Short mmCIF file of C-alpha atoms in Angstrom, two decimals:
data_model
loop_
_atom_site.label_atom_id
_atom_site.label_comp_id
_atom_site.label_asym_id
_atom_site.label_seq_id
_atom_site.Cartn_x
_atom_site.Cartn_y
_atom_site.Cartn_z
CA UNK I 1 1.38 -9.73 -13.67
CA UNK I 2 0.96 -9.48 -9.89
CA UNK I 3 2.74 -11.85 -7.50
CA UNK I 4 -0.48 -12.45 -5.59
CA UNK I 5 -3.49 -13.66 -7.57
CA UNK I 6 -6.97 -12.26 -7.03
CA UNK I 7 -10.11 -12.67 -9.13
CA UNK I 8 -10.62 -9.56 -11.28
CA UNK I 9 -14.20 -9.13 -10.14
CA UNK I 10 -16.89 -10.47 -7.84
CA UNK I 11 -20.50 -9.49 -7.42
CA UNK I 12 -23.38 -10.12 -5.06
CA UNK I 13 -26.68 -8.62 -4.03
CA UNK I 14 -27.17 -6.20 -1.16
CA UNK I 15 -27.35 -7.98 2.17
CA UNK I 16 -25.52 -11.03 0.87
CA UNK I 17 -22.02 -12.29 1.66
CA UNK I 18 -19.02 -12.33 -0.64
CA UNK I 19 -15.51 -13.70 -0.37
CA UNK I 20 -12.41 -12.53 -2.22
CA UNK I 21 -9.45 -14.85 -2.53
CA UNK I 22 -5.75 -14.03 -2.63
CA UNK I 23 -3.42 -16.79 -3.73
CA UNK I 24 0.32 -16.79 -3.27
CA UNK I 25 3.18 -19.13 -2.40
CA UNK I 26 5.48 -20.22 0.41
CA UNK I 27 7.66 -17.26 -0.47
CA UNK I 28 4.98 -14.78 0.53
CA UNK I 29 1.61 -15.67 2.06
CA UNK I 30 2.92 -18.98 3.37
CA UNK I 31 5.43 -17.21 5.60
CA UNK I 32 4.04 -13.72 6.22
CA UNK I 33 0.95 -11.98 7.45
CA UNK I 34 -1.62 -10.70 4.97
CA UNK I 35 -3.31 -7.31 4.91
CA UNK I 36 -6.33 -6.19 2.90
CA UNK I 37 -7.19 -2.75 1.53
CA UNK I 38 -10.37 -1.15 0.24
CA UNK I 39 -10.11 1.46 -2.49
CA UNK I 40 -13.32 3.36 -3.09
CA UNK I 41 -13.58 5.07 -6.49
CA UNK I 42 -11.26 8.05 -6.74
CA UNK I 43 -9.75 7.59 -3.29
CA UNK I 44 -6.63 6.14 -1.71
CA UNK I 45 -6.54 2.58 -0.42
CA UNK I 46 -7.67 2.10 3.18
CA UNK I 47 -6.54 -0.66 5.54
CA UNK I 48 -9.32 -3.14 6.25
CA UNK I 49 -7.52 -6.16 7.71
CA UNK I 50 -3.99 -6.67 9.02
CA UNK I 51 -2.11 -9.64 10.45
CA UNK I 52 -4.41 -11.97 8.47
CA UNK I 53 -7.56 -11.38 10.51
CA UNK I 54 -7.35 -8.24 12.65
CA UNK I 55 -9.50 -5.17 12.05
CA UNK I 56 -8.24 -1.65 12.69
CA UNK I 57 -10.35 0.55 14.90
CA UNK I 58 -13.41 1.77 13.03
CA UNK I 59 -13.66 -1.13 10.58
CA UNK I 60 -17.01 -2.89 11.05
CA UNK I 61 -17.09 -6.59 11.88
CA UNK I 62 -18.84 -7.21 8.55
CA UNK I 63 -15.27 -7.41 7.22
CA UNK I 64 -13.19 -10.46 8.13
CA UNK I 65 -9.95 -12.06 7.04
CA UNK I 66 -8.50 -15.53 7.16
CA UNK I 67 -5.43 -17.37 5.93
CA UNK I 68 -4.73 -20.99 5.19
CA UNK I 69 -1.41 -22.14 3.83
CA UNK I 70 -0.54 -19.99 0.83
CA UNK I 71 -3.98 -18.40 0.38
CA UNK I 72 -5.93 -15.72 2.15
CA UNK I 73 -9.57 -14.71 2.01
CA UNK I 74 -11.45 -11.51 2.67
CA UNK I 75 -15.08 -11.91 3.67
CA UNK I 76 -17.74 -9.23 3.60
CA UNK I 77 -21.20 -9.86 5.02
CA UNK I 78 -24.33 -7.73 4.86
CA UNK I 79 -23.22 -6.16 1.59
CA UNK I 80 -24.04 -2.51 1.06
CA UNK I 81 -23.85 -0.42 -2.10
CA UNK I 82 -21.18 1.61 -0.33
CA UNK I 83 -18.94 -1.46 -0.33
CA UNK I 84 -18.49 -1.20 -4.10
CA UNK I 85 -14.75 -0.75 -4.45
CA UNK I 86 -11.50 -2.38 -5.45
CA UNK I 87 -9.99 -4.69 -2.85
CA UNK I 88 -6.29 -5.53 -2.67
CA UNK I 89 -4.30 -8.04 -0.64
CA UNK I 90 -0.68 -7.46 0.33
CA UNK I 91 2.15 -9.21 2.12
CA UNK I 92 5.94 -9.55 2.33
CA UNK I 93 7.72 -11.77 -0.16
CA UNK I 94 10.96 -13.13 1.27
CA UNK I 95 12.24 -14.28 -2.09
CA UNK I 96 11.79 -10.88 -3.69
CA UNK I 97 12.61 -9.00 -0.46
CA UNK I 98 9.68 -6.75 -1.23
CA UNK I 99 6.11 -6.00 -0.31
CA UNK I 100 3.84 -7.49 -2.95
CA UNK I 101 0.20 -6.89 -3.75
CA UNK I 102 -2.56 -8.67 -5.57
CA UNK I 103 -3.90 -7.22 -8.79
CA UNK I 104 -7.10 -6.15 -7.09
CA UNK I 105 -10.70 -7.34 -7.18
CA UNK I 106 -13.58 -5.10 -8.17
CA UNK I 107 -16.64 -5.71 -6.02
CA UNK I 108 -20.01 -4.91 -7.55
CA UNK I 109 -23.07 -4.87 -5.33
CA UNK I 110 -25.92 -5.57 -7.70
CA UNK L 17 -5.82 11.77 13.52
CA UNK L 18 -2.78 10.96 11.43
CA UNK L 19 -2.74 12.51 7.98
CA UNK L 20 -0.22 12.26 5.16
CA UNK L 21 -0.05 14.62 2.20
CA UNK L 22 2.03 14.19 -0.93
CA UNK L 23 3.38 17.16 -2.85
CA UNK L 24 5.52 17.66 -5.91
CA UNK L 25 5.43 18.23 -9.67
CA UNK L 26 2.69 16.50 -11.59
CA UNK L 27 4.68 16.40 -14.82
CA UNK L 28 8.23 15.16 -15.27
CA UNK L 29 10.18 14.85 -18.51
CA UNK L 30 11.64 11.50 -19.57
CA UNK L 31 15.15 10.83 -18.23
CA UNK L 32 14.71 13.43 -15.47
CA UNK L 33 14.21 12.91 -11.74
CA UNK L 34 10.83 12.61 -10.03
CA UNK L 35 10.80 14.25 -6.59
CA UNK L 36 7.97 14.03 -4.08
CA UNK L 37 7.56 14.94 -0.43
CA UNK L 38 5.16 13.51 2.11
CA UNK L 39 4.17 15.78 4.99
CA UNK L 40 2.98 14.03 8.13
CA UNK L 41 0.59 15.51 10.68
CA UNK L 42 -0.86 13.95 13.80
CA UNK L 43 2.19 11.77 14.38
CA UNK L 44 5.89 12.37 14.76
CA UNK L 45 8.30 10.54 12.47
CA UNK L 46 11.00 10.89 15.12
CA UNK L 47 9.02 8.80 17.64
CA UNK L 48 10.43 5.82 15.78
CA UNK L 49 7.30 3.72 16.12
CA UNK L 50 6.68 3.26 12.41
CA UNK L 51 8.30 2.99 9.04
CA UNK L 52 7.28 5.40 6.29
CA UNK L 53 6.67 4.21 2.79
CA UNK L 54 6.07 5.08 -0.84
CA UNK L 55 3.70 3.05 -3.01
CA UNK L 56 2.59 3.77 -6.53
CA UNK L 57 -0.44 2.72 -8.53
CA UNK L 58 -0.20 2.41 -12.27
CA UNK L 59 -3.16 3.50 -14.41
CA UNK L 60 -4.51 -0.03 -14.69
CA UNK L 61 -4.95 -0.64 -10.99
CA UNK L 62 -1.74 -2.39 -9.88
CA UNK L 63 -0.01 -1.37 -6.66
CA UNK L 64 3.78 -1.35 -6.48
CA UNK L 65 5.76 -0.85 -3.26
CA UNK L 66 8.78 1.40 -3.71
CA UNK L 67 10.37 1.25 -0.26
CA UNK L 68 10.44 2.21 3.43
CA UNK L 69 12.40 4.70 5.44
CA UNK L 70 12.84 4.82 9.21
CA UNK L 71 13.32 7.97 11.28
CA UNK L 72 17.03 7.16 11.55
CA UNK L 73 17.39 7.25 7.77
CA UNK L 74 17.56 3.47 7.38
CA UNK L 75 16.01 2.52 4.08
CA UNK L 76 14.62 -0.60 2.43
CA UNK L 77 14.04 -0.31 -1.28
CA UNK L 78 12.21 -2.57 -3.68
CA UNK L 79 15.06 -4.42 -5.42
CA UNK L 80 13.33 -3.96 -8.77
CA UNK L 81 13.80 -0.19 -8.48
CA UNK L 82 16.72 0.04 -6.07
CA UNK L 83 19.17 1.55 -8.52
CA UNK L 84 16.84 4.48 -9.25
CA UNK L 85 15.21 5.17 -5.87
CA UNK L 86 16.40 7.37 -3.04
CA UNK L 87 14.38 8.13 0.07
CA UNK L 88 15.22 10.65 2.75
CA UNK L 89 13.66 11.86 5.98
CA UNK L 90 13.52 15.27 7.63
CA UNK L 91 12.47 14.77 11.24
CA UNK L 92 12.69 18.50 12.01
CA UNK L 93 9.93 19.24 9.52
CA UNK L 94 8.21 15.88 9.94
CA UNK L 95 8.31 14.86 6.34
CA UNK L 96 9.99 12.31 4.13
CA UNK L 97 10.83 12.33 0.45
CA UNK L 98 11.18 10.22 -2.65
CA UNK L 99 13.49 10.67 -5.60
CA UNK L 100 13.21 8.43 -8.65
CA UNK L 101 15.76 9.11 -11.37
CA UNK L 102 15.90 8.33 -15.07
CA UNK L 103 12.12 8.21 -15.36
CA UNK L 104 10.26 6.86 -18.38
CA UNK L 105 6.60 6.71 -19.34
CA UNK L 106 6.38 3.48 -17.34
CA UNK L 107 6.83 5.56 -14.18
CA UNK L 108 3.58 7.41 -14.82
CA UNK L 109 1.41 6.54 -11.82
CA UNK L 110 -0.37 7.84 -8.76
CA UNK L 111 2.20 8.01 -5.98
CA UNK L 112 1.08 7.44 -2.41
CA UNK L 113 2.93 7.83 0.84
CA UNK L 114 1.83 5.69 3.75
CA UNK L 115 2.70 4.86 7.33
CA UNK L 116 3.78 1.29 7.96
CA UNK L 117 3.07 0.13 11.51
CA UNK L 118 5.10 -3.05 11.62
CA UNK L 119 7.38 -4.87 14.03
CA UNK L 120 8.97 -7.03 11.35
CA UNK L 121 8.64 -7.00 7.58
CA UNK L 122 6.46 -10.11 7.71
CA UNK L 123 3.78 -8.11 9.52
CA UNK L 124 3.89 -5.17 7.13
CA UNK L 125 0.75 -3.18 6.46
CA UNK L 126 -0.01 0.41 5.48
CA UNK L 127 -2.21 2.74 7.51
CA UNK L 128 -3.02 5.46 6.75
CA UNK L 129 -2.30 6.47 3.17
CA UNK L 130 -1.98 9.92 1.72
CA UNK L 131 -4.52 11.00 -0.88
CA UNK L 132 -2.05 10.33 -3.68
CA UNK L 133 -0.59 12.50 -6.40
CA UNK L 134 -0.58 11.75 -10.10
CA UNK L 135 2.81 12.04 -11.75
CA UNK L 136 2.91 11.93 -15.52
CA UNK L 137 6.16 11.35 -17.38
CA UNK L 138 5.98 13.07 -20.73
CA UNK L 139 7.95 15.46 -22.85
#
């Protein structure tokens, strides 16, 4: 059971937009910045978003992040088949004194 | 381009110690600009943070594993290491090392990650 809650799966058609939610509490998301990771099949996770809404160099602006209260959201527009992957959120939990992650969301581009 | 590469045995017997090393290229651990971390991923997806180490040797461990985890750093050879003792089958996972560019723990993120190495605990 992960500390942060994500939907197990989402799906959408190519070209469409999808959002992935990450729900936490005051102990974590409510008081820390959120990062998002993309894990393509058979590869290591890759940083997509940090500090809630910032993109590292090389990450297209089709990927966006936001945070409100104790929840965060990853948005992906202009979906491509190459976006099919698992997506994880992560943050610091001050109660646990640990980095915590969501259980991951599998994105299927139909 | 910063690259991290894990190395170590892929099979460890129950009750023994898991030992892994992460070699860093394209960045210098001794610059002191980042923390260096270990994260593992259990077979059914979930990510679990094990801890950080700084170039000075300062460590932050996940309290859930603190009694079994030891991290060390070798700035001369630009690598850092993980030791996890008293392993059980529950420690079977893909182990990743990662760089953590953060100013405080509340801004923590991991970039980049190593390719990961599967460690199986079995007799």
